[in-house]
Amino acid sequence: MLLLPVFWRRAALRGALGVVVAWLALVGAVDTAQAQTAAPATPLPPEVEAALARARLPREALSVMVVDAQGGKTSPARLAHRAQLPVNPASVMKLVTTYAALEQLGPAYVWNTPVYLQGTVQDGSLRGNVYIQGQGDPKLVMERLWLLMRRLQGQGIQVIVGDIVLDRTAFEVPDHDPARFDGEPLRPYNAAPDALLLNYKSSVMTFVPDAAAGLARIQYDPPLAGVARQATVALGAPGTECGDWRGTLRAELADPAKVSFQGVYPASCGERVWPVAAADPRGFAAKAVEGMWRELGGKLTGSVREGKVPAGLKPAFVVTSPALAEVVRDVNKYSNNVMAQHVFLTLALQKNGVATFDGAREALRQWWVSRMGDAELPLADNGAGLSRDARITAQALARMLQVAWVSPVMPELVASLPISGVDGTLRRSQSRAGTAHLKTGSLRDVMAVAGYVHAASGRRYVLVAVVNHANAGAARPVLDSLIDWTARDQ
């Protein structure tokens, strides 16, 4: 579109007719090249057409590609519909991130969190500072923070006569407003990446009703220093239905220094768990570190603050994460956004020594070009799919999944995907249980699945299906019908 004014200016010098002919030829050449690389369109199966009609979705809302997993780039598609058009894939983009990481980092890759001591230890006291250097561990959850503090005590330290310093300089990411994406800042899926990510920047509240006492006890994990938390909440009247129990609690969670409830808890709910993102995400790590240290009986005369590990200091010990293969399983089975962003940023960290989103996108681009050839490059944005800007074509993603099928890391990738009707985000799927390993994705206006389907004939198919439409929330039966159709290969 922007080239037209240039052509018309040249037309004044060289003749409008010749330029227009040349321009039309150029457009025709581009269209021809696209037609040669795009998968030929095939009719949608009748049951899929019917499912679209019931969901009140137009055919134009769906992009789909079904192709033999073992076929090459020239193998004919079993089903192709609008497969060459870039669409928002939501969390299906995690497939690109996790496969790239498995190939570039290796399934056994681990994240290390070194802990440094500056000073001398005598009679149970460290006269100096403790430094904890975050290097992007996406699974430094409460249990592993507890182990880190126990190992610190194993150095003979009960009292820190100094500070605990948190070094987060391995990640250079922009400031993040957790409310910007969808106005839900307390939802854990909106947590931002952090070189020292503790418990996904979230607390877990467990409610345990005690009918005899007329109250529910509340357990909070992890312990947070300086935060006043209500220990119990009254039970609702006998017979109160569970229903919207979170709304019934009338929780006040916006104050970083206080958690309280103005409502009641229905006893009929039994024990329930409520994860909540920190109201003060940047200050969460300091509160969690100090809270856990004091919970274990440790004393601290100074404060927990941010800083950088002094040059030349050697680590006293290192806390090691689970292997990448296990992390990828969490990312894909349960669609964990912040873990996916950590995996994505680690591509840049290993390549450049510091993690930035631009660096991660460039590392992904180089890998994609080397592995996928001329398949259209995805627009990965943050690598997690929690984005309005991410784009990929069904055809390109299907090609990537074909390449992955013959990759040495195929077993780790496939094992990370939810199984239809069995586990993860597909446990409630109405399609044939156990026939498919598929990553799901959903946002406002987006619903998608992509992965592998085991057909009745014994063949494995790649299935990529994405719905982009204002009514995408109604598309689950459409996707289930595609899974079932793909599996019925007699």
Coordinates of N, CA and C in Angstrom, one line a residue, residues 263-398:
G263 N -16.5 -11.1 54.4 CA -17.6 -12.0 54.2 C -17.5 -13.3 55.0
V264 N -18.0 -14.4 54.4 CA -18.0 -15.7 55.1 C -17.6 -16.7 54.1
Y265 N -17.3 -17.9 54.7 CA -16.9 -19.1 53.9 C -17.9 -20.2 54.0
P266 N -18.5 -20.7 52.9 CA -19.5 -21.8 53.0 C -18.8 -23.1 53.4
A267 N -19.3 -23.7 54.4 CA -18.8 -24.9 54.9 C -18.9 -26.0 53.9
S268 N -19.9 -25.9 53.0 CA -20.2 -27.0 52.0 C -19.1 -27.1 51.0
C269 N -18.2 -26.1 50.9 CA -17.1 -26.1 50.0 C -16.0 -27.1 50.4
G270 N -16.0 -27.5 51.7 CA -14.9 -28.3 52.1 C -13.6 -27.5 52.1
E271 N -12.5 -28.2 51.9 CA -11.2 -27.5 51.8 C -11.0 -27.0 50.4
R272 N -10.6 -25.7 50.3 CA -10.4 -25.1 49.0 C -9.1 -24.3 49.0
V273 N -8.5 -24.2 47.8 CA -7.3 -23.4 47.6 C -7.5 -22.3 46.6
W274 N -6.9 -21.1 47.0 CA -7.1 -19.9 46.2 C -5.7 -19.3 46.0
P275 N -5.1 -19.4 44.8 CA -3.8 -18.7 44.5 C -4.1 -17.3 44.1
V276 N -3.3 -16.4 44.6 CA -3.5 -14.9 44.3 C -2.1 -14.3 44.0
A277 N -2.0 -13.5 42.9 CA -0.8 -12.8 42.6 C -0.6 -11.7 43.6
A278 N 0.7 -11.4 43.8 CA 1.1 -10.4 44.8 C 0.5 -9.0 44.4
A279 N 0.0 -8.3 45.4 CA -0.4 -6.9 45.1 C 0.8 -6.0 44.9
D280 N 2.0 -6.4 45.4 CA 3.2 -5.6 45.2 C 4.2 -6.6 44.6
P281 N 4.1 -6.9 43.2 CA 5.0 -7.9 42.6 C 6.5 -7.7 42.8
R282 N 6.9 -6.4 42.8 CA 8.3 -6.1 42.9 C 8.8 -6.4 44.3
G283 N 8.0 -6.2 45.3 CA 8.4 -6.4 46.7 C 8.2 -7.8 47.2
F284 N 7.6 -8.7 46.4 CA 7.2 -10.0 46.8 C 8.4 -10.8 47.2
A285 N 9.4 -10.8 46.4 CA 10.6 -11.7 46.7 C 11.2 -11.3 48.0
A286 N 11.4 -10.1 48.3 CA 12.0 -9.7 49.6 C 11.1 -10.1 50.8
K287 N 9.8 -10.0 50.7 CA 8.9 -10.4 51.8 C 9.0 -11.9 51.9
A288 N 9.1 -12.7 50.8 CA 9.1 -14.1 50.9 C 10.4 -14.6 51.5
V289 N 11.5 -14.1 51.1 CA 12.8 -14.5 51.6 C 12.9 -14.2 53.1
E290 N 12.5 -13.0 53.5 CA 12.6 -12.7 54.9 C 11.6 -13.6 55.7
G291 N 10.4 -13.7 55.2 CA 9.4 -14.5 55.8 C 9.8 -15.9 56.0
M292 N 10.4 -16.6 55.0 CA 10.8 -17.9 55.1 C 12.0 -18.1 56.1
W293 N 12.9 -17.1 56.0 CA 14.1 -17.1 57.0 C 13.6 -17.1 58.4
R294 N 12.7 -16.2 58.7 CA 12.2 -16.1 60.1 C 11.3 -17.3 60.5
E295 N 10.6 -17.8 59.5 CA 9.8 -19.0 59.8 C 10.6 -20.2 60.2
L296 N 11.8 -20.2 59.7 CA 12.8 -21.3 60.1 C 13.6 -21.0 61.4
G297 N 13.2 -19.9 62.0 CA 13.9 -19.5 63.2 C 15.2 -18.7 63.0
G298 N 15.4 -18.3 61.8 CA 16.6 -17.4 61.6 C 16.3 -16.0 62.0
K299 N 17.4 -15.3 62.3 CA 17.3 -13.9 62.7 C 18.1 -13.0 61.7
L300 N 17.6 -11.8 61.5 CA 18.2 -10.9 60.5 C 18.2 -9.5 61.2
T301 N 19.4 -8.9 61.3 CA 19.5 -7.6 61.9 C 19.3 -6.5 60.9
G302 N 19.6 -6.8 59.6 CA 19.5 -5.8 58.6 C 18.2 -5.9 57.8
S303 N 18.2 -5.8 56.5 CA 17.0 -5.9 55.7 C 17.2 -6.8 54.5
V304 N 16.2 -7.1 53.8 CA 16.3 -7.8 52.5 C 16.1 -6.7 51.4
R305 N 17.2 -6.5 50.6 CA 17.2 -5.5 49.6 C 17.7 -6.0 48.3
E306 N 17.6 -5.1 47.3 CA 18.2 -5.5 46.0 C 19.6 -5.0 45.9
G307 N 20.4 -5.7 45.1 CA 21.8 -5.3 44.9 C 22.5 -6.2 43.9
K308 N 23.8 -6.1 43.8 CA 24.5 -7.0 42.9 C 25.6 -7.7 43.6
V309 N 25.9 -8.9 43.2 CA 26.9 -9.7 43.9 C 28.3 -9.1 43.6
P310 N 29.1 -8.8 44.6 CA 30.4 -8.2 44.4 C 31.3 -9.1 43.5
A311 N 32.1 -8.4 42.7 CA 33.0 -9.2 41.8 C 34.0 -10.0 42.6
G312 N 34.2 -11.2 42.1 CA 35.2 -12.0 42.8 C 34.7 -12.9 43.9
L313 N 33.5 -12.7 44.3 CA 32.9 -13.5 45.4 C 32.5 -14.9 44.9
K314 N 32.9 -15.9 45.6 CA 32.6 -17.3 45.2 C 31.3 -17.8 45.9
P315 N 30.5 -18.6 45.2 CA 29.3 -19.0 45.8 C 29.6 -20.1 46.9
A316 N 28.8 -20.0 48.0 CA 28.9 -20.9 49.1 C 28.2 -22.2 48.7
F317 N 27.1 -22.1 48.0 CA 26.4 -23.3 47.4 C 25.5 -22.8 46.3
V318 N 24.9 -23.8 45.6 CA 24.1 -23.5 44.4 C 22.8 -24.3 44.5
V319 N 21.7 -23.7 44.3 CA 20.4 -24.4 44.3 C 20.0 -24.6 42.8
T320 N 19.8 -25.9 42.5 CA 19.6 -26.2 41.1 C 18.1 -26.5 40.8
S321 N 17.6 -26.1 39.7 CA 16.2 -26.3 39.3 C 16.0 -27.7 38.8
P322 N 14.7 -28.1 38.6 CA 14.4 -29.3 37.9 C 14.9 -29.1 36.4
A323 N 15.1 -30.2 35.7 CA 15.5 -30.2 34.3 C 14.5 -29.5 33.4
L324 N 15.0 -29.0 32.3 CA 14.1 -28.3 31.4 C 12.9 -29.2 30.9
A325 N 13.2 -30.5 30.7 CA 12.1 -31.4 30.3 C 10.9 -31.4 31.3
E326 N 11.2 -31.3 32.6 CA 10.2 -31.2 33.6 C 9.5 -29.8 33.6
V327 N 10.3 -28.8 33.4 CA 9.7 -27.4 33.3 C 8.8 -27.3 32.1
V328 N 9.2 -27.8 31.0 CA 8.4 -27.8 29.8 C 7.1 -28.5 30.0
R329 N 7.1 -29.6 30.7 CA 5.9 -30.3 31.0 C 4.9 -29.4 31.8
D330 N 5.4 -28.7 32.8 CA 4.5 -27.8 33.5 C 4.0 -26.7 32.6
V331 N 4.9 -26.1 31.8 CA 4.5 -25.0 30.9 C 3.3 -25.5 30.0
N332 N 3.5 -26.6 29.3 CA 2.5 -27.1 28.3 C 1.3 -27.7 28.9
K333 N 1.5 -28.6 29.9 CA 0.3 -29.3 30.5 C -0.7 -28.3 31.2
Y334 N -0.1 -27.3 31.8 CA -0.9 -26.4 32.6 C -0.9 -24.9 32.1
S335 N -0.2 -24.7 31.0 CA -0.2 -23.4 30.3 C 0.3 -22.3 31.2
N336 N 1.4 -22.5 31.9 CA 1.9 -21.5 32.8 C 2.7 -20.4 32.0
N337 N 2.1 -19.2 32.1 CA 2.6 -18.1 31.3 C 4.0 -17.6 31.7
V338 N 4.1 -17.4 33.0 CA 5.4 -16.8 33.5 C 6.5 -17.8 33.3
M339 N 6.3 -19.1 33.5 CA 7.3 -20.1 33.2 C 7.7 -20.1 31.7
A340 N 6.7 -20.0 30.9 CA 7.0 -19.9 29.4 C 7.9 -18.8 29.1
Q341 N 7.6 -17.6 29.7 CA 8.4 -16.4 29.4 C 9.8 -16.6 29.9
H342 N 10.0 -17.3 31.0 CA 11.3 -17.6 31.5 C 12.1 -18.5 30.6
V343 N 11.4 -19.5 30.1 CA 12.1 -20.4 29.1 C 12.5 -19.6 27.9
F344 N 11.6 -18.7 27.4 CA 11.9 -17.9 26.2 C 13.1 -17.0 26.5
L345 N 13.1 -16.3 27.6 CA 14.2 -15.4 27.9 C 15.5 -16.1 28.1
T346 N 15.4 -17.3 28.6 CA 16.7 -18.1 28.8 C 17.4 -18.3 27.4
L347 N 16.7 -18.4 26.3 CA 17.3 -18.5 25.0 C 18.3 -17.3 24.8
A348 N 17.9 -16.1 25.3 CA 18.8 -14.9 25.2 C 19.8 -15.0 26.2
L349 N 19.5 -15.4 27.4 CA 20.4 -15.4 28.5 C 21.6 -16.3 28.2
Q350 N 21.4 -17.5 27.6 CA 22.5 -18.4 27.3 C 23.3 -17.9 26.1
K351 N 22.7 -17.1 25.2 CA 23.4 -16.6 24.0 C 24.1 -15.3 24.3
N352 N 23.5 -14.5 25.1 CA 24.1 -13.1 25.2 C 24.6 -12.8 26.6
G353 N 24.3 -13.6 27.6 CA 24.7 -13.4 29.0 C 23.8 -12.5 29.8
V354 N 22.8 -12.0 29.1 CA 21.7 -11.3 29.8 C 20.4 -11.5 29.0
A355 N 19.3 -11.6 29.7 CA 18.0 -11.9 29.1 C 17.2 -10.7 28.8
T356 N 16.9 -10.5 27.5 CA 16.0 -9.5 27.1 C 15.0 -10.1 26.1
F357 N 13.8 -9.5 25.9 CA 12.9 -10.0 25.0 C 13.3 -9.9 23.6
D358 N 14.0 -8.8 23.2 CA 14.6 -8.7 21.9 C 15.6 -9.7 21.6
G359 N 16.4 -10.0 22.6 CA 17.4 -11.1 22.4 C 16.8 -12.4 22.2
A360 N 15.7 -12.7 23.0 CA 15.0 -14.0 22.9 C 14.4 -14.1 21.5
R361 N 13.8 -13.0 21.0 CA 13.1 -13.1 19.7 C 14.1 -13.3 18.6
E362 N 15.3 -12.7 18.7 CA 16.4 -12.9 17.7 C 16.9 -14.4 17.8
A363 N 17.1 -14.9 19.0 CA 17.5 -16.3 19.1 C 16.5 -17.3 18.5
L364 N 15.2 -17.0 18.7 CA 14.2 -17.8 18.1 C 14.2 -17.7 16.6
R365 N 14.4 -16.5 16.1 CA 14.4 -16.3 14.7 C 15.5 -17.1 14.0
Q366 N 16.7 -17.0 14.6 CA 17.8 -17.7 14.0 C 17.6 -19.2 14.0
W367 N 17.0 -19.7 15.1 CA 16.7 -21.2 15.2 C 15.7 -21.6 14.2
W368 N 14.6 -20.7 14.1 CA 13.5 -21.1 13.2 C 14.0 -21.1 11.7
V369 N 14.8 -20.2 11.3 CA 15.3 -20.1 9.9 C 16.2 -21.4 9.6
S370 N 17.0 -21.8 10.6 CA 17.9 -22.9 10.4 C 17.1 -24.2 10.4
R371 N 16.0 -24.3 11.1 CA 15.3 -25.6 11.3 C 14.1 -25.7 10.3
M372 N 13.4 -24.6 10.1 CA 12.1 -24.6 9.4 C 12.2 -24.1 7.9
G373 N 13.4 -23.6 7.6 CA 13.6 -23.2 6.2 C 12.7 -22.0 5.9
D374 N 11.9 -22.2 4.8 CA 11.1 -21.1 4.3 C 9.7 -21.0 5.0
A375 N 9.4 -21.8 6.0 CA 8.1 -21.7 6.7 C 8.1 -20.3 7.3
E376 N 6.9 -19.7 7.2 CA 6.7 -18.3 7.6 C 7.1 -18.2 9.1
L377 N 7.9 -17.2 9.4 CA 8.4 -16.9 10.8 C 7.3 -16.5 11.7
P378 N 7.1 -17.0 12.9 CA 6.1 -16.6 13.8 C 6.5 -15.3 14.4
L379 N 5.5 -14.5 14.8 CA 5.7 -13.3 15.6 C 5.4 -13.7 17.1
A380 N 6.5 -14.0 17.8 CA 6.4 -14.7 19.1 C 6.0 -13.7 20.3
D381 N 6.3 -12.4 20.1 CA 6.1 -11.4 21.2 C 6.8 -11.9 22.4
N382 N 6.1 -12.3 23.5 CA 6.8 -12.7 24.8 C 7.0 -14.2 24.9
G383 N 6.6 -14.9 23.9 CA 6.9 -16.4 23.9 C 5.9 -17.2 24.6
A384 N 4.9 -16.6 25.3 CA 3.9 -17.3 26.1 C 2.6 -17.4 25.4
G385 N 2.3 -16.5 24.5 CA 1.0 -16.5 23.9 C 0.0 -15.6 24.6
L386 N 0.4 -15.0 25.8 CA -0.4 -14.1 26.5 C -0.2 -12.7 25.8
S387 N -0.8 -12.5 24.7 CA -0.4 -11.4 23.8 C -1.6 -11.2 22.8
R388 N -1.8 -9.9 22.5 CA -2.7 -9.6 21.4 C -2.0 -9.5 20.1
D389 N -0.7 -9.5 20.1 CA 0.1 -9.2 18.9 C 0.7 -10.5 18.3
A390 N 0.8 -11.6 19.1 CA 1.5 -12.8 18.6 C 0.7 -13.3 17.4
R391 N 1.5 -13.9 16.4 CA 0.9 -14.4 15.2 C 1.7 -15.6 14.7
I392 N 1.0 -16.5 14.1 CA 1.6 -17.7 13.4 C 0.6 -18.2 12.4
T393 N 1.0 -18.9 11.4 CA 0.0 -19.5 10.5 C -0.1 -21.0 10.9
A394 N -1.3 -21.5 10.6 CA -1.5 -23.0 10.9 C -0.5 -23.8 10.1
Q395 N -0.3 -23.4 8.9 CA 0.7 -24.1 8.0 C 2.1 -24.1 8.6
A396 N 2.6 -23.0 9.1 CA 3.9 -22.9 9.6 C 4.0 -23.7 10.9
L397 N 3.0 -23.6 11.8 CA 3.0 -24.4 13.0 C 3.0 -25.9 12.7
A398 N 2.2 -26.3 11.8 CA 2.1 -27.7 11.4 C 3.4 -28.2 10.9

